[in-house]
One Martini backbone bead per residue (centre of mass of N, CA, C, O) as a GRO file, in nm:
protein
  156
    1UNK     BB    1  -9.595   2.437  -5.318
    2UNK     BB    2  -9.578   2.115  -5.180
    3UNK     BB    3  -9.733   1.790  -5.262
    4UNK     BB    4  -9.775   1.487  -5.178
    5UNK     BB    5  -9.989   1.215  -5.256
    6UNK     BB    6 -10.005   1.009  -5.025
    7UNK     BB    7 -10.183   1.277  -4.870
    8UNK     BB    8 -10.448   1.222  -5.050
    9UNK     BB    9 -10.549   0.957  -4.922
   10UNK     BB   10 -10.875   0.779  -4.958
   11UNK     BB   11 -11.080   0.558  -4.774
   12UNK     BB   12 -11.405   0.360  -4.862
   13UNK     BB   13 -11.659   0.174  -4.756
   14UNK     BB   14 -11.930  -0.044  -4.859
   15UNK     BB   15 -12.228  -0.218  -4.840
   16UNK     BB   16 -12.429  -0.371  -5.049
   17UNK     BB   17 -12.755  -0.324  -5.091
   18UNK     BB   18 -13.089  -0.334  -5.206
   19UNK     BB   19 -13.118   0.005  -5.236
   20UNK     BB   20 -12.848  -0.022  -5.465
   21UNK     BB   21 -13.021  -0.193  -5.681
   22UNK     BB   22 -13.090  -0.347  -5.957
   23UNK     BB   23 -13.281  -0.573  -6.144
   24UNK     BB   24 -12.976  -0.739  -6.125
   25UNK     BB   25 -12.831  -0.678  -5.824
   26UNK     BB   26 -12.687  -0.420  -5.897
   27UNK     BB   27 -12.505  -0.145  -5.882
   28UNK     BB   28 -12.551   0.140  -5.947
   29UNK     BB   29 -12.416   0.386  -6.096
   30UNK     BB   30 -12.505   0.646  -5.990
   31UNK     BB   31 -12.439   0.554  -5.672
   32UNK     BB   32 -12.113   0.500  -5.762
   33UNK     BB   33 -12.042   0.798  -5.843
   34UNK     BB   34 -12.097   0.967  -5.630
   35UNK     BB   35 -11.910   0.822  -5.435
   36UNK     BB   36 -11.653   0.913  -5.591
   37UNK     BB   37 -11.703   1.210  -5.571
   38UNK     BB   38 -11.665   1.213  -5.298
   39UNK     BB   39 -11.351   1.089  -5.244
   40UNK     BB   40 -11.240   1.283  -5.458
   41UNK     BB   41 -11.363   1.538  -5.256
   42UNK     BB   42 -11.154   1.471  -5.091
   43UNK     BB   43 -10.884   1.448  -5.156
   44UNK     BB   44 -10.868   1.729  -5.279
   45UNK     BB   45 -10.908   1.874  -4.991
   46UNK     BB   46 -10.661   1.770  -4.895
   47UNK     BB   47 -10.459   1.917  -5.066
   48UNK     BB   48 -10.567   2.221  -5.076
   49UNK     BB   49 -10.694   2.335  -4.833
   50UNK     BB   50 -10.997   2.339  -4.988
   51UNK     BB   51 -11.255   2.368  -5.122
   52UNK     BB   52 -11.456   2.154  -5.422
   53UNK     BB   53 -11.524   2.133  -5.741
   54UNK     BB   54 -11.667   1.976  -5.972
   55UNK     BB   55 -11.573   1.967  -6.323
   56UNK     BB   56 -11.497   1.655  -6.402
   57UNK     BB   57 -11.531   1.388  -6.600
   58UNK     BB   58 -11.311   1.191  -6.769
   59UNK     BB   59 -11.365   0.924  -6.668
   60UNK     BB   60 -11.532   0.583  -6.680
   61UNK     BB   61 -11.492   0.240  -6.592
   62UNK     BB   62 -11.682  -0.070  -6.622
   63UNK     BB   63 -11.532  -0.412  -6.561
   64UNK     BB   64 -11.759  -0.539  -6.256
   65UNK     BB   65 -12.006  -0.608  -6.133
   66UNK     BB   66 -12.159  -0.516  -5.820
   67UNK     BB   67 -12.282  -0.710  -5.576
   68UNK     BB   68 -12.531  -0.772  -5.337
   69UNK     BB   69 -12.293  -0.783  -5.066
   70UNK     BB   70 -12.097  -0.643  -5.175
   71UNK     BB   71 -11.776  -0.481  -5.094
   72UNK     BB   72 -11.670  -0.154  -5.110
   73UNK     BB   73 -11.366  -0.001  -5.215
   74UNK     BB   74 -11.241   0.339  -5.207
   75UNK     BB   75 -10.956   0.508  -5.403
   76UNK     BB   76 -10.826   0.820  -5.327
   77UNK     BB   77 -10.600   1.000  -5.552
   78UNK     BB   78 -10.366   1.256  -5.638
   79UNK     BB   79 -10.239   1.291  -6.010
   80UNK     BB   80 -10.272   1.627  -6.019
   81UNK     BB   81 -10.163   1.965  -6.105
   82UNK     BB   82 -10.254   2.271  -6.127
   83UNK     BB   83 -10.357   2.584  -6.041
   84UNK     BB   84 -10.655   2.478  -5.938
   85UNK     BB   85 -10.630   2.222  -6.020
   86UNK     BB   86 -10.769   1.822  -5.948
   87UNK     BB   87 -10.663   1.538  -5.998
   88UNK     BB   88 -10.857   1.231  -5.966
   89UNK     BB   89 -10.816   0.871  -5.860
   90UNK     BB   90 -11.034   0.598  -5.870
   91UNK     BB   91 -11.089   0.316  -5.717
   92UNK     BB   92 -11.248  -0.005  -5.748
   93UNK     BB   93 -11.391  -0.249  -5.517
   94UNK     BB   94 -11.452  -0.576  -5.504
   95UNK     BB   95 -11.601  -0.766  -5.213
   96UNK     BB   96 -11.640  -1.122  -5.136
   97UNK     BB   97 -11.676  -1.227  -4.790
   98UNK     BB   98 -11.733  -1.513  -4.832
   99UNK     BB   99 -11.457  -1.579  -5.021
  100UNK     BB  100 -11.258  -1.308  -5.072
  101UNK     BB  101 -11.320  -1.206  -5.344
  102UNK     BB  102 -11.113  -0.950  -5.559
  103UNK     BB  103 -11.185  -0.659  -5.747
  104UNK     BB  104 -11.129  -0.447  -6.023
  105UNK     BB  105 -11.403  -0.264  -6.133
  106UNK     BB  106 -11.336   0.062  -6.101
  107UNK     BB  107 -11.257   0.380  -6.278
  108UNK     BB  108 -11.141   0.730  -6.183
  109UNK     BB  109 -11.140   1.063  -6.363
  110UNK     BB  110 -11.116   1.363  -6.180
  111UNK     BB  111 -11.201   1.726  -6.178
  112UNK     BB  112 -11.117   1.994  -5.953
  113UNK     BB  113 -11.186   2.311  -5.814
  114UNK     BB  114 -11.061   2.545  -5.602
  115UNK     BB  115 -11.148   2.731  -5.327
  116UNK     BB  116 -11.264   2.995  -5.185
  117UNK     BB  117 -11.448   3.185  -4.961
  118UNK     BB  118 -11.609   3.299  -5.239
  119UNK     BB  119 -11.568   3.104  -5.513
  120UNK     BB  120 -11.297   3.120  -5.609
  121UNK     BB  121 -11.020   3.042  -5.806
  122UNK     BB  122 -10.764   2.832  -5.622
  123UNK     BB  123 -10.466   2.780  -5.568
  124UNK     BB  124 -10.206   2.489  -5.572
  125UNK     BB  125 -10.076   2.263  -5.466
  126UNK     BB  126  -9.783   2.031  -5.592
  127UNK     BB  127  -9.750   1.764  -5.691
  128UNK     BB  128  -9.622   1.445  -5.571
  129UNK     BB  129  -9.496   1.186  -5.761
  130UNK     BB  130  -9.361   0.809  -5.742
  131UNK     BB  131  -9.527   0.642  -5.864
  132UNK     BB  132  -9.566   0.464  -6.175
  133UNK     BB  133  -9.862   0.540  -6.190
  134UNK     BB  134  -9.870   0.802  -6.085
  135UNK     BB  135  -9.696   0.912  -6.368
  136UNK     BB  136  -9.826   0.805  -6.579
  137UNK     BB  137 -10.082   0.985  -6.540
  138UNK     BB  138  -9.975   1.253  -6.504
  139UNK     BB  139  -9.862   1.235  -6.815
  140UNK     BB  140 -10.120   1.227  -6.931
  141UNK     BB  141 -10.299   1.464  -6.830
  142UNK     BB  142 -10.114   1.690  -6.891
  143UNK     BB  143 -10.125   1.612  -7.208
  144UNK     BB  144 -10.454   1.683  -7.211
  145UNK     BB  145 -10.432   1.993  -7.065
  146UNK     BB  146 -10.297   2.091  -7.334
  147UNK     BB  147 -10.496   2.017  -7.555
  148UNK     BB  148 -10.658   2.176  -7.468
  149UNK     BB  149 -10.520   2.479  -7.434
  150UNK     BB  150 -10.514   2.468  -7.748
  151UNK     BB  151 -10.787   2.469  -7.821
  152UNK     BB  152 -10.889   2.734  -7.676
  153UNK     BB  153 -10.684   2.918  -7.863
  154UNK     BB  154 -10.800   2.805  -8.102
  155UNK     BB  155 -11.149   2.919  -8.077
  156UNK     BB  156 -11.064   3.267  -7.997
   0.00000   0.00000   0.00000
């Protein structure tokens, strides 16, 4: 079974607000992980028809801090699929709605793993990328995951 990429898009928007912020204003790295993962396992569980578990952060660089009061709007989507696993890419944007300017603060590659109702790890249908950021990404994944896979049977 194969699924578009594009079906497993989710947006969400958040207002910074000062309980969200560090000493210097800005939105704390901890508090936008967490929402990462939170979009990201929403995105995934869209696509496996499955709950999912974070395996892995492989990724997160942080661009342009993200000022109180300022709109986040997190947007993920499925970038890979292996047997069981699940990468998902979410952008983070930051927009000061009194100027209107936006930019793309951060960005992030998250791995997940799709599971049964027992908790243990089930296939997961085979995405399909057609957008050229969404190939690039599939083939550098692609390209870590046998990387990794071949260093696991090389320390067996």
């Amino acid at each position: 079974m194969e699924k578009h990429a594009d079906l497993s898009i989710v947006e969400r928007s958040e207002l910074v607000l000062p309980n969200d912020t560090n000493l210097l204003g800005n939105l704390m790295g901890g508090r936008l992980m967490h929402s990462i993962d939170v979009v990201g396992a929403i995105a995934a569980t869209k696509h496996a028809g499955h709950i999912v578990a974070t395996a892995a952060m492989d990724h997160m660089d942080f661009r342009h801090p993200i000022k109180m009061g300022d709109l986040v709007t997190l947007c993920a989507k499925v970038i890979w699929t292996g047997r069981t696993s699940i990468q998902v890419r979410v952008k983070v944007y930051a927009e000061n709605m009194i100027t209107g300017t936006k930019v793309l603060s951060n960005k992030a590659y998250i791995t997940y793993v799709a599971l049964d109702s027992e908790g243990k790890p089930t296939p997961v249908p085979k995405v399909i990328v057609e957008d050229p950021e969404d190939i690039a990404d599939f083939e550098k994944t692609q390209k870590l995951y046998l990387e990794r896979k071949q260093k696991e049977k090389n320390n067996k």
